[in-house]
Amino acid sequence: MLKYILAFAIMPLSVFAQSGVIAIDVLIEPDETMMEQAEEWNARLRDEFPQGFELDEAHAPHVTLLQTFVLRNDLDAILATVAEVSRQFDLEALQMTATGLYHVPSGDIGLQGIVIEPSQDLRALQDAIIEAVEPYRKPAAGEEAFVPDPSGAPFDPLLFTYVDTFVAGQSGEKFNPHVTTGVGPLAWVEARETEPFEPFTFGAEGIAVYQLGNFGTAAERLSRE
């Protein structure tokens, strides 16, 4: 890990010059009920894996509706479009149900999250967001499209493919809504999924647009409201 931190420190500023293409996440900001659950799991994960990220403003808990690549110059239009879609849905009445845990393996660690039931309301909201943003979608870019990782941890190229193929692989019947809680040792993360999980319901605070960071985190809020 130290070599990545040192490499990050000596990189020229030009490496992080704003790219024309950025990776964004159009997401639901959950209410306090989910925030508390996510933060609880994040604390447990960091106890097991202190190098893991903490949920904070640069790693905001959320339910992803769409991840994709867009032009930075199109952001104003995209934000306006997303806001218009948000006004068409009664977000205050939206209720979501957490049903369990899941993980995505990456070598010896696992990216953990809380699984959300893909209700009809969630599917309709995702469909509307995808349709609205579709005219602005661009082909995949690399690490330069993401917010730099302050820890210097390397980006897994699979992340770039995941974002690029999100609509094909994570929408419609393949929609897998979840709230990422952090990273931990793979065996420990897998073991937690064998334990009882008490389902709970939670609501939405709103819809926002973020620029993605490493591990697909919501790293920088782009929405102004």
XYZ file of N, CA and C in Angstrom:
675
model
N 0.825 -1.203 0.000
C 0.000 0.000 0.000
C 0.863 1.258 0.000
N 2.009 1.209 0.740
C 2.870 2.386 0.842
C 3.371 2.822 -0.513
N 3.717 1.851 -1.389
C 4.254 2.245 -2.690
C 3.226 3.007 -3.517
N 1.929 2.659 -3.322
C 0.889 3.367 -4.063
C 0.718 4.787 -3.532
N 0.835 4.946 -2.201
C 0.729 6.269 -1.607
C 1.861 7.156 -2.080
N 3.110 6.597 -2.108
C 4.256 7.365 -2.557
C 4.126 7.736 -4.029
N 3.646 6.784 -4.836
C 3.474 7.052 -6.266
C 2.466 8.169 -6.482
N 1.391 8.147 -5.700
C 0.367 9.189 -5.787
C 0.956 10.562 -5.457
N 1.835 10.589 -4.439
C 2.377 11.856 -3.960
C 3.292 12.524 -4.971
N 3.980 11.725 -5.812
C 4.956 12.314 -6.721
C 4.424 12.467 -8.144
N 3.176 12.067 -8.377
C 2.615 12.207 -9.721
C 2.480 13.677 -10.088
N 2.773 14.050 -11.326
C 2.600 15.443 -11.737
C 1.138 15.831 -11.740
N 0.866 17.114 -11.496
C -0.522 17.574 -11.449
C -1.249 17.360 -12.754
N -0.498 17.321 -13.851
C -1.141 17.158 -15.156
C -1.893 15.845 -15.262
N -1.472 14.836 -14.477
C -2.146 13.544 -14.516
C -3.602 13.696 -14.106
N -3.858 14.666 -13.184
C -5.195 14.819 -12.654
C -5.939 15.993 -13.279
N -5.455 16.475 -14.401
C -6.175 17.534 -15.106
C -7.561 17.030 -15.466
N -8.531 17.910 -15.420
C -9.904 17.489 -15.667
C -10.039 16.900 -17.066
N -10.566 15.695 -17.092
C -10.768 15.011 -18.362
C -12.055 15.491 -18.999
N -12.122 15.392 -20.323
C -13.355 15.743 -21.011
C -14.473 14.785 -20.684
N -14.131 13.532 -20.375
C -15.113 12.506 -20.029
C -14.988 12.185 -18.548
N -16.121 12.136 -17.860
C -16.107 11.766 -16.450
C -17.102 10.638 -16.204
N -16.870 9.890 -15.132
C -17.755 8.803 -14.724
C -18.703 9.331 -13.661
N -19.998 9.191 -13.896
C -20.973 9.714 -12.937
C -21.871 8.609 -12.388
N -22.475 8.930 -11.255
C -23.437 8.039 -10.600
C -24.689 8.862 -10.320
N -25.800 8.484 -10.932
C -27.090 9.086 -10.600
C -27.705 8.184 -9.541
N -27.984 8.739 -8.371
C -28.258 7.890 -7.218
C -29.353 8.441 -6.320
N -29.861 7.540 -5.491
C -30.797 7.913 -4.431
C -29.997 8.109 -3.148
N -30.207 9.246 -2.502
C -29.610 9.476 -1.195
C -30.574 8.917 -0.141
N -30.156 7.896 0.622
C -31.079 7.251 1.565
C -31.293 8.066 2.830
N -32.350 7.713 3.559
C -32.654 8.420 4.798
C -31.780 7.913 5.946
N -32.038 8.443 7.129
C -31.187 8.160 8.287
C -31.214 6.685 8.680
N -32.333 6.007 8.452
C -32.426 4.586 8.805
C -31.358 3.780 8.082
N -31.229 3.977 6.776
C -30.206 3.258 6.018
C -28.815 3.784 6.345
N -28.684 5.080 6.532
C -27.370 5.644 6.849
C -26.800 5.001 8.101
N -27.618 4.825 9.111
C -27.147 4.219 10.357
C -26.702 2.779 10.137
N -27.472 2.028 9.362
C -27.115 0.635 9.083
C -25.811 0.556 8.288
N -25.688 1.405 7.273
C -24.483 1.395 6.448
C -23.250 1.767 7.270
N -23.387 2.760 8.133
C -22.253 3.192 8.946
C -21.855 2.121 9.962
N -22.857 1.389 10.469
C -22.569 0.284 11.388
C -21.714 -0.772 10.702
N -22.128 -1.167 9.511
C -21.373 -2.173 8.777
C -19.999 -1.648 8.366
N -19.925 -0.385 8.022
C -18.643 0.197 7.645
C -17.660 0.152 8.812
N -18.145 0.437 10.014
C -17.272 0.390 11.194
C -16.768 -1.031 11.431
N -17.638 -2.023 11.267
C -17.223 -3.422 11.438
C -16.188 -3.810 10.388
N -16.405 -3.369 9.166
C -15.453 -3.673 8.101
C -14.088 -3.055 8.389
N -14.066 -1.819 8.847
C -12.786 -1.152 9.103
C -12.080 -1.733 10.321
N -12.840 -2.325 11.249
C -12.206 -3.052 12.354
C -11.409 -4.237 11.833
N -11.961 -4.893 10.804
C -11.300 -6.060 10.220
C -10.249 -5.667 9.190
N -10.438 -4.514 8.555
C -9.580 -4.094 7.444
C -9.383 -2.581 7.538
N -8.479 -2.124 8.411
C -8.313 -0.687 8.653
C -7.972 0.126 7.406
N -7.404 -0.528 6.379
C -7.068 0.184 5.147
C -8.300 0.548 4.340
N -9.442 -0.046 4.690
C -10.666 0.215 3.940
C -11.146 1.632 4.100
N -12.029 2.068 3.194
C -12.496 3.444 3.224
C -13.613 3.628 4.244
N -13.678 4.839 4.792
C -14.728 5.224 5.729
C -15.844 5.919 4.959
N -17.082 5.639 5.340
C -18.204 6.338 4.719
C -18.197 7.788 5.189
N -18.093 8.702 4.232
C -18.030 10.126 4.523
C -18.485 10.884 3.289
N -18.192 12.174 3.210
C -18.646 12.966 2.066
C -18.043 12.480 0.754
N -16.858 11.864 0.835
C -16.208 11.358 -0.378
C -16.543 9.892 -0.636
N -17.326 9.287 0.240
C -17.761 7.896 0.083
C -19.202 7.822 0.586
N -20.083 8.527 -0.094
C -21.456 8.704 0.390
C -22.302 7.438 0.193
N -22.960 6.952 1.244
C -23.879 5.815 1.069
C -24.995 6.199 0.095
N -25.366 5.264 -0.783
C -26.354 5.602 -1.812
C -26.898 4.344 -2.465
N -27.997 4.523 -3.198
C -28.559 3.468 -4.056
C -28.384 3.925 -5.492
N -27.533 3.257 -6.233
C -27.259 3.653 -7.614
C -28.437 3.350 -8.534
N -28.788 4.338 -9.353
C -29.762 4.141 -10.422
C -29.062 3.997 -11.769
N -27.975 4.739 -11.946
C -27.246 4.713 -13.215
C -25.800 5.120 -12.989
N -24.885 4.353 -13.553
C -23.490 4.757 -13.676
C -23.148 4.783 -15.158
N -22.449 5.831 -15.574
C -22.107 5.948 -16.983
C -21.025 6.998 -17.172
N -20.507 7.080 -18.379
C -19.529 8.100 -18.753
C -20.236 9.193 -19.552
N -19.909 10.454 -19.225
C -20.497 11.594 -19.927
C -19.424 12.660 -20.117
N -19.724 13.644 -20.947
C -18.828 14.785 -21.104
C -19.032 15.765 -19.953
N -17.949 16.259 -19.409
C -18.054 17.256 -18.339
C -18.845 18.481 -18.814
N -18.670 18.843 -20.079
C -19.369 20.016 -20.613
C -20.884 19.835 -20.678
N -21.342 18.583 -20.581
C -22.781 18.314 -20.621
C -23.413 18.280 -19.235
N -22.635 18.528 -18.190
C -23.141 18.353 -16.830
C -24.360 19.217 -16.526
N -24.347 20.469 -16.931
C -25.484 21.349 -16.638
C -26.772 20.765 -17.210
N -26.704 20.302 -18.435
C -27.889 19.717 -19.072
C -28.299 18.423 -18.371
N -27.336 17.629 -17.964
C -27.635 16.362 -17.285
C -28.273 16.617 -15.931
N -27.730 17.562 -15.183
C -28.296 17.880 -13.872
C -29.727 18.389 -13.999
N -29.977 19.199 -15.008
C -31.335 19.707 -15.222
C -32.279 18.571 -15.591
N -31.805 17.649 -16.411
C -32.624 16.514 -16.833
C -32.958 15.605 -15.654
N -31.961 15.318 -14.823
C -32.179 14.466 -13.651
C -33.149 15.141 -12.684
N -33.013 16.451 -12.499
C -33.922 17.185 -11.612
C -35.356 17.107 -12.122
N -35.524 17.189 -13.434
C -36.861 17.109 -14.026
C -37.475 15.737 -13.781
N -36.687 14.668 -13.943
C -37.185 13.320 -13.667
C -37.571 13.192 -12.193
N -36.746 13.739 -11.307
C -37.017 13.656 -9.870
C -38.377 14.256 -9.531
N -38.732 15.347 -10.200
C -40.001 16.020 -9.923
C -41.200 15.198 -10.376
N -40.965 14.218 -11.237
C -42.057 13.396 -11.739
C -42.393 12.231 -10.803
N -41.560 12.016 -9.770
C -41.763 10.904 -8.841
C -41.969 11.447 -7.422
N -42.810 10.756 -6.660
C -43.057 11.134 -5.266
C -41.998 10.463 -4.393
N -40.842 11.089 -4.302
C -39.731 10.486 -3.572
C -40.005 10.387 -2.081
N -40.818 11.303 -1.553
C -41.140 11.251 -0.129
C -41.920 9.994 0.223
N -42.641 9.447 -0.745
C -43.442 8.247 -0.498
C -42.685 6.961 -0.830
N -41.506 7.097 -1.441
C -40.755 5.916 -1.857
C -40.232 5.154 -0.645
N -40.620 3.902 -0.542
C -40.144 3.028 0.527
C -39.358 1.869 -0.076
N -38.169 1.648 0.455
C -37.305 0.580 -0.025
C -37.054 -0.418 1.093
N -36.804 -1.670 0.717
C -36.609 -2.732 1.707
C -35.246 -3.370 1.536
N -34.470 -3.372 2.615
C -33.172 -4.049 2.635
C -33.400 -5.507 2.997
N -32.816 -6.404 2.205
C -33.123 -7.829 2.380
C -31.921 -8.692 2.761
N -30.704 -8.173 2.688
C -29.548 -9.008 3.013
C -28.241 -8.328 2.637
N -27.181 -9.112 2.569
C -25.855 -8.620 2.224
C -25.374 -9.265 0.930
N -24.428 -8.623 0.264
C -23.791 -9.193 -0.915
C -22.345 -8.713 -0.924
N -21.543 -9.274 -1.820
C -20.176 -8.781 -1.965
C -19.702 -8.977 -3.399
N -18.707 -8.200 -3.763
C -18.016 -8.357 -5.039
C -16.550 -8.640 -4.708
N -16.031 -9.816 -5.081
C -14.633 -10.130 -4.754
C -13.650 -9.355 -5.610
N -12.537 -8.973 -4.996
C -11.430 -8.330 -5.704
C -10.140 -8.808 -5.059
N -9.624 -9.917 -5.568
C -8.447 -10.527 -4.960
C -8.792 -11.073 -3.588
N -8.047 -10.640 -2.568
C -8.252 -11.133 -1.207
C -9.241 -10.297 -0.411
N -9.821 -9.267 -1.034
C -10.799 -8.453 -0.326
C -12.146 -8.527 -1.028
N -13.168 -8.114 -0.312
C -14.506 -8.089 -0.882
C -15.152 -6.742 -0.650
N -15.828 -6.230 -1.667
C -16.602 -4.997 -1.564
C -17.994 -5.395 -1.101
N -18.370 -4.958 0.097
C -19.628 -5.398 0.700
C -20.730 -4.362 0.527
N -21.961 -4.841 0.454
C -23.093 -3.944 0.380
C -24.349 -4.572 0.940
N -25.358 -3.724 1.154
C -26.672 -4.161 1.622
C -27.600 -4.234 0.417
N -28.219 -5.377 0.217
C -29.092 -5.606 -0.941
C -30.466 -4.970 -0.718
N -30.977 -4.320 -1.763
C -32.296 -3.679 -1.723
C -33.239 -4.403 -2.677
N -34.463 -4.632 -2.247
C -35.448 -5.271 -3.113
C -35.745 -4.377 -4.322
N -35.642 -4.922 -5.543
C -35.905 -4.117 -6.747
C -37.402 -3.980 -7.010
N -38.048 -3.112 -6.273
C -39.500 -2.947 -6.373
C -39.891 -2.320 -7.711
N -41.166 -2.358 -8.015
C -41.673 -1.748 -9.248
C -41.388 -0.253 -9.268
N -41.530 0.397 -8.115
C -41.263 1.841 -8.047
C -39.801 2.145 -8.354
N -38.895 1.332 -7.805
C -37.468 1.537 -8.068
C -37.143 1.288 -9.533
N -37.728 0.253 -10.093
C -37.482 -0.056 -11.514
C -37.974 1.086 -12.408
N -39.147 1.616 -12.093
C -39.703 2.718 -12.899
C -38.809 3.946 -12.808
N -38.308 4.227 -11.623
C -37.422 5.369 -11.439
C -36.119 5.174 -12.199
N -35.550 3.982 -12.116
C -34.313 3.723 -12.853
C -34.535 3.846 -14.358
N -35.630 3.281 -14.846
C -35.918 3.356 -16.288
C -35.999 4.815 -16.752
N -36.653 5.652 -15.959
C -36.818 7.057 -16.336
C -35.480 7.792 -16.346
N -34.626 7.505 -15.374
C -33.301 8.136 -15.307
C -32.444 7.701 -16.492
N -32.437 6.415 -16.782
C -31.626 5.906 -17.897
C -32.076 6.536 -19.215
N -33.372 6.584 -19.422
C -33.900 7.174 -20.665
C -33.513 8.649 -20.778
N -33.574 9.371 -19.666
C -33.288 10.802 -19.692
C -31.813 11.094 -19.965
N -30.926 10.266 -19.435
C -29.481 10.508 -19.561
C -28.906 9.867 -20.824
N -29.638 8.971 -21.442
C -29.136 8.229 -22.608
C -28.504 9.117 -23.680
N -29.082 10.267 -24.042
C -28.473 11.083 -25.105
C -27.079 11.606 -24.767
N -26.708 11.573 -23.482
C -25.427 12.149 -23.064
C -24.348 11.093 -22.807
N -24.695 9.824 -22.897
C -23.739 8.766 -22.578
C -22.612 8.711 -23.602
N -21.392 8.440 -23.100
C -20.204 8.367 -23.946
C -19.481 7.041 -23.726
N -18.600 6.667 -24.665
C -17.826 5.428 -24.501
C -16.936 5.486 -23.257
N -16.472 4.336 -22.848
C -15.686 4.208 -21.622
C -14.397 5.012 -21.664
N -14.032 5.521 -20.498
C -12.730 6.145 -20.293
C -12.042 5.395 -19.153
N -10.835 5.812 -18.812
C -10.077 5.138 -17.773
C -10.070 5.900 -16.466
N -9.000 5.727 -15.724
C -8.883 6.293 -14.381
C -9.048 7.804 -14.363
N -8.679 8.462 -15.462
C -8.748 9.919 -15.502
C -10.178 10.446 -15.424
N -11.168 9.565 -15.637
C -12.568 9.984 -15.576
C -13.122 9.967 -14.152
N -12.345 9.455 -13.220
C -12.789 9.277 -11.845
C -12.087 10.267 -10.910
N -12.673 10.486 -9.739
C -12.016 11.283 -8.709
C -10.801 10.503 -8.208
N -9.605 11.099 -8.176
C -8.411 10.377 -7.725
C -8.594 9.812 -6.321
N -8.034 8.636 -6.095
C -8.098 7.990 -4.785
C -7.020 8.585 -3.893
N -7.388 9.280 -2.802
C -6.377 9.922 -1.958
C -5.440 8.949 -1.264
N -5.846 7.681 -1.162
C -4.969 6.686 -0.533
C -3.921 6.166 -1.498
N -4.114 6.447 -2.803
C -3.193 5.930 -3.793
C -3.495 4.503 -4.216
N -4.580 3.927 -3.696
C -4.939 2.554 -4.078
C -5.195 2.487 -5.583
N -4.695 1.452 -6.241
C -4.875 1.360 -7.694
C -6.330 1.104 -8.071
N -6.709 1.559 -9.251
C -8.044 1.294 -9.785
C -8.037 -0.055 -10.480
N -9.052 -0.865 -10.226
C -9.225 -2.128 -10.925
C -9.877 -1.816 -12.281
N -9.248 -2.195 -13.404
C -9.842 -1.917 -14.722
C -11.259 -2.469 -14.880
N -11.616 -3.476 -14.067
C -12.976 -3.992 -14.137
C -14.002 -2.915 -13.796
N -13.589 -1.924 -12.992
C -14.498 -0.827 -12.658
C -14.886 -0.052 -13.906
N -13.924 0.189 -14.801
C -14.214 0.951 -16.019
C -15.215 0.195 -16.893
N -15.044 -1.127 -16.967
C -15.963 -1.955 -17.749
C -17.343 -1.980 -17.105
N -17.378 -2.075 -15.765
C -18.656 -2.111 -15.043
C -19.470 -0.860 -15.336
N -18.811 0.306 -15.261
C -19.523 1.565 -15.507
C -19.976 1.637 -16.967
N -19.104 1.228 -17.877
C -19.417 1.305 -19.301
C -20.591 0.406 -19.680
N -20.717 -0.747 -19.016
C -21.760 -1.717 -19.357
C -22.907 -1.714 -18.348
N -22.993 -0.673 -17.524
C -23.989 -0.658 -16.451
C -25.409 -0.821 -16.993
N -25.748 -0.094 -18.032
C -27.127 -0.150 -18.539
C -27.470 -1.556 -19.017
N -26.542 -2.183 -19.722
C -26.794 -3.536 -20.224
C -26.798 -4.574 -19.106
N -25.956 -4.374 -18.110
C -25.772 -5.409 -17.098
C -26.444 -5.183 -15.773
N -26.944 -3.940 -15.510
C -27.462 -3.642 -14.179
C -28.795 -2.889 -14.221
N -29.570 -3.102 -15.260
C -30.869 -2.434 -15.344
C -31.938 -3.428 -15.774
N -33.193 -2.977 -15.733
C -34.288 -3.872 -16.103
C -34.353 -5.057 -15.159
N -34.455 -6.253 -15.714
C -34.521 -7.462 -14.897
C -33.203 -7.743 -14.189
N -32.124 -7.107 -14.633
C -30.814 -7.311 -14.012
C -30.498 -6.271 -12.944
N -31.428 -5.370 -12.679
C -31.228 -4.319 -11.682
C -30.960 -4.945 -10.316
N -29.866 -4.543 -9.695
C -29.464 -5.077 -8.398
C -29.214 -3.907 -7.437
N -30.266 -3.235 -6.981
C -30.063 -2.076 -6.099
C -29.405 -2.483 -4.791
N -28.523 -1.630 -4.305
C -27.792 -1.940 -3.075
C -27.153 -0.669 -2.528
N -26.685 -0.753 -1.300
C -25.922 0.323 -0.676
C -24.570 -0.252 -0.290
N -23.503 0.234 -0.914
C -22.158 -0.244 -0.599
C -21.763 0.224 0.790
N -21.181 -0.685 1.582
C -20.828 -0.374 2.964
C -19.320 -0.320 3.207
N -18.512 -0.845 2.291
C -17.066 -0.796 2.470
C -16.381 -2.039 1.953
N -15.106 -2.175 2.296
C -14.325 -3.338 1.873
C -13.734 -4.023 3.100
N -13.559 -5.331 2.972
C -12.978 -6.106 4.062
C -12.365 -7.386 3.538
N -11.726 -8.169 4.409
C -11.155 -9.450 3.988
C -12.239 -10.323 3.361
N -11.931 -10.936 2.240
C -12.943 -11.674 1.486
C -13.612 -12.757 2.324
N -12.821 -13.538 3.056
C -13.395 -14.621 3.856
C -14.331 -14.084 4.926
N -13.969 -12.955 5.537
C -14.808 -12.365 6.579
C -16.118 -11.857 5.975
N -16.023 -11.197 4.834
C -17.222 -10.681 4.172
C -18.154 -11.825 3.787
N -17.591 -12.885 3.241
C -18.414 -14.037 2.854
C -19.106 -14.667 4.058
N -18.387 -14.727 5.178
C -18.959 -15.342 6.379
C -20.147 -14.563 6.915
N -20.127 -13.241 6.764
C -21.225 -12.420 7.269
C -22.529 -12.707 6.519
N -22.424 -13.156 5.294
C -23.623 -13.422 4.494
C -24.331 -14.703 4.918
N -23.671 -15.508 5.742
C -24.303 -16.737 6.249
C -25.061 -16.483 7.542
N -24.929 -15.287 8.100
C -25.578 -14.953 9.361
C -26.991 -14.409 9.113
N -27.884 -14.514 10.106
C -29.247 -13.968 9.935
C -29.210 -12.470 9.652
N -30.101 -12.030 8.802
C -30.224 -10.609 8.469
C -31.666 -10.198 8.673
N -31.872 -9.166 9.468
C -33.211 -8.670 9.738
C -33.584 -7.611 8.699
N -34.521 -7.906 7.790
C -34.910 -6.910 6.783
C -35.439 -5.630 7.438
N -35.263 -4.510 6.759
C -35.782 -3.241 7.265
C -36.146 -2.349 6.088
N -37.027 -1.404 6.334
C -37.445 -0.467 5.297
C -36.835 0.905 5.571
N -36.661 1.651 4.511
C -36.107 2.996 4.630
C -36.618 3.846 3.476
N -36.414 5.138 3.580
C -36.896 6.056 2.562
C -35.773 6.773 1.843
N -36.165 7.739 1.017
C -35.209 8.496 0.199
C -35.194 9.953 0.627
N -34.017 10.521 0.668
C -33.866 11.953 0.917
C -33.915 12.742 -0.398
N -33.575 12.083 -1.502
C -33.589 12.754 -2.793
C -32.728 12.023 -3.795
N -32.619 12.597 -4.986
C -31.772 12.068 -6.050
C -30.648 13.061 -6.292
N -29.442 12.547 -6.477
C -28.282 13.404 -6.709
C -27.398 12.785 -7.780
N -26.467 13.593 -8.286
C -25.473 13.132 -9.254
C -24.093 13.342 -8.640
N -23.284 12.292 -8.660
C -21.926 12.331 -8.131
C -20.935 11.927 -9.214
N -19.702 12.374 -9.085
C -18.617 11.796 -9.865
C -18.106 10.596 -9.081
N -17.854 9.525 -9.790
C -17.416 8.286 -9.157
C -15.954 8.350 -8.745
N -15.642 7.611 -7.678
C -14.271 7.421 -7.239
C -13.890 5.957 -7.334
N -12.781 5.608 -6.718
C -12.325 4.222 -6.715
C -13.351 3.326 -6.026
N -13.405 2.074 -6.444
C -14.362 1.076 -5.941
C -15.811 1.460 -6.260
N -16.006 2.422 -7.179
C -17.365 2.817 -7.529
C -18.050 3.645 -6.455
N -17.251 4.323 -5.608
C -17.837 5.143 -4.558
C -18.382 6.451 -5.133
N -19.370 7.020 -4.427
C -19.886 8.348 -4.766
C -18.935 9.353 -4.122
N -17.992 9.869 -4.909
C -16.845 10.593 -4.343
C -17.000 12.110 -4.331
N -17.693 12.678 -5.314
C -17.814 14.141 -5.363
C -19.202 14.525 -5.854
N -19.938 15.230 -5.014
C -21.305 15.611 -5.372
C -21.281 16.692 -6.433
N -21.995 16.450 -7.531
C -22.064 17.408 -8.624
C -23.358 18.193 -8.616
N -24.409 17.623 -8.036
C -25.687 18.327 -7.925
C -25.514 19.545 -7.040
N -26.179 20.624 -7.389
C -26.016 21.871 -6.641
C -27.085 22.074 -5.571
N -28.230 21.411 -5.702
C -29.297 21.636 -4.726
C -29.055 20.812 -3.478
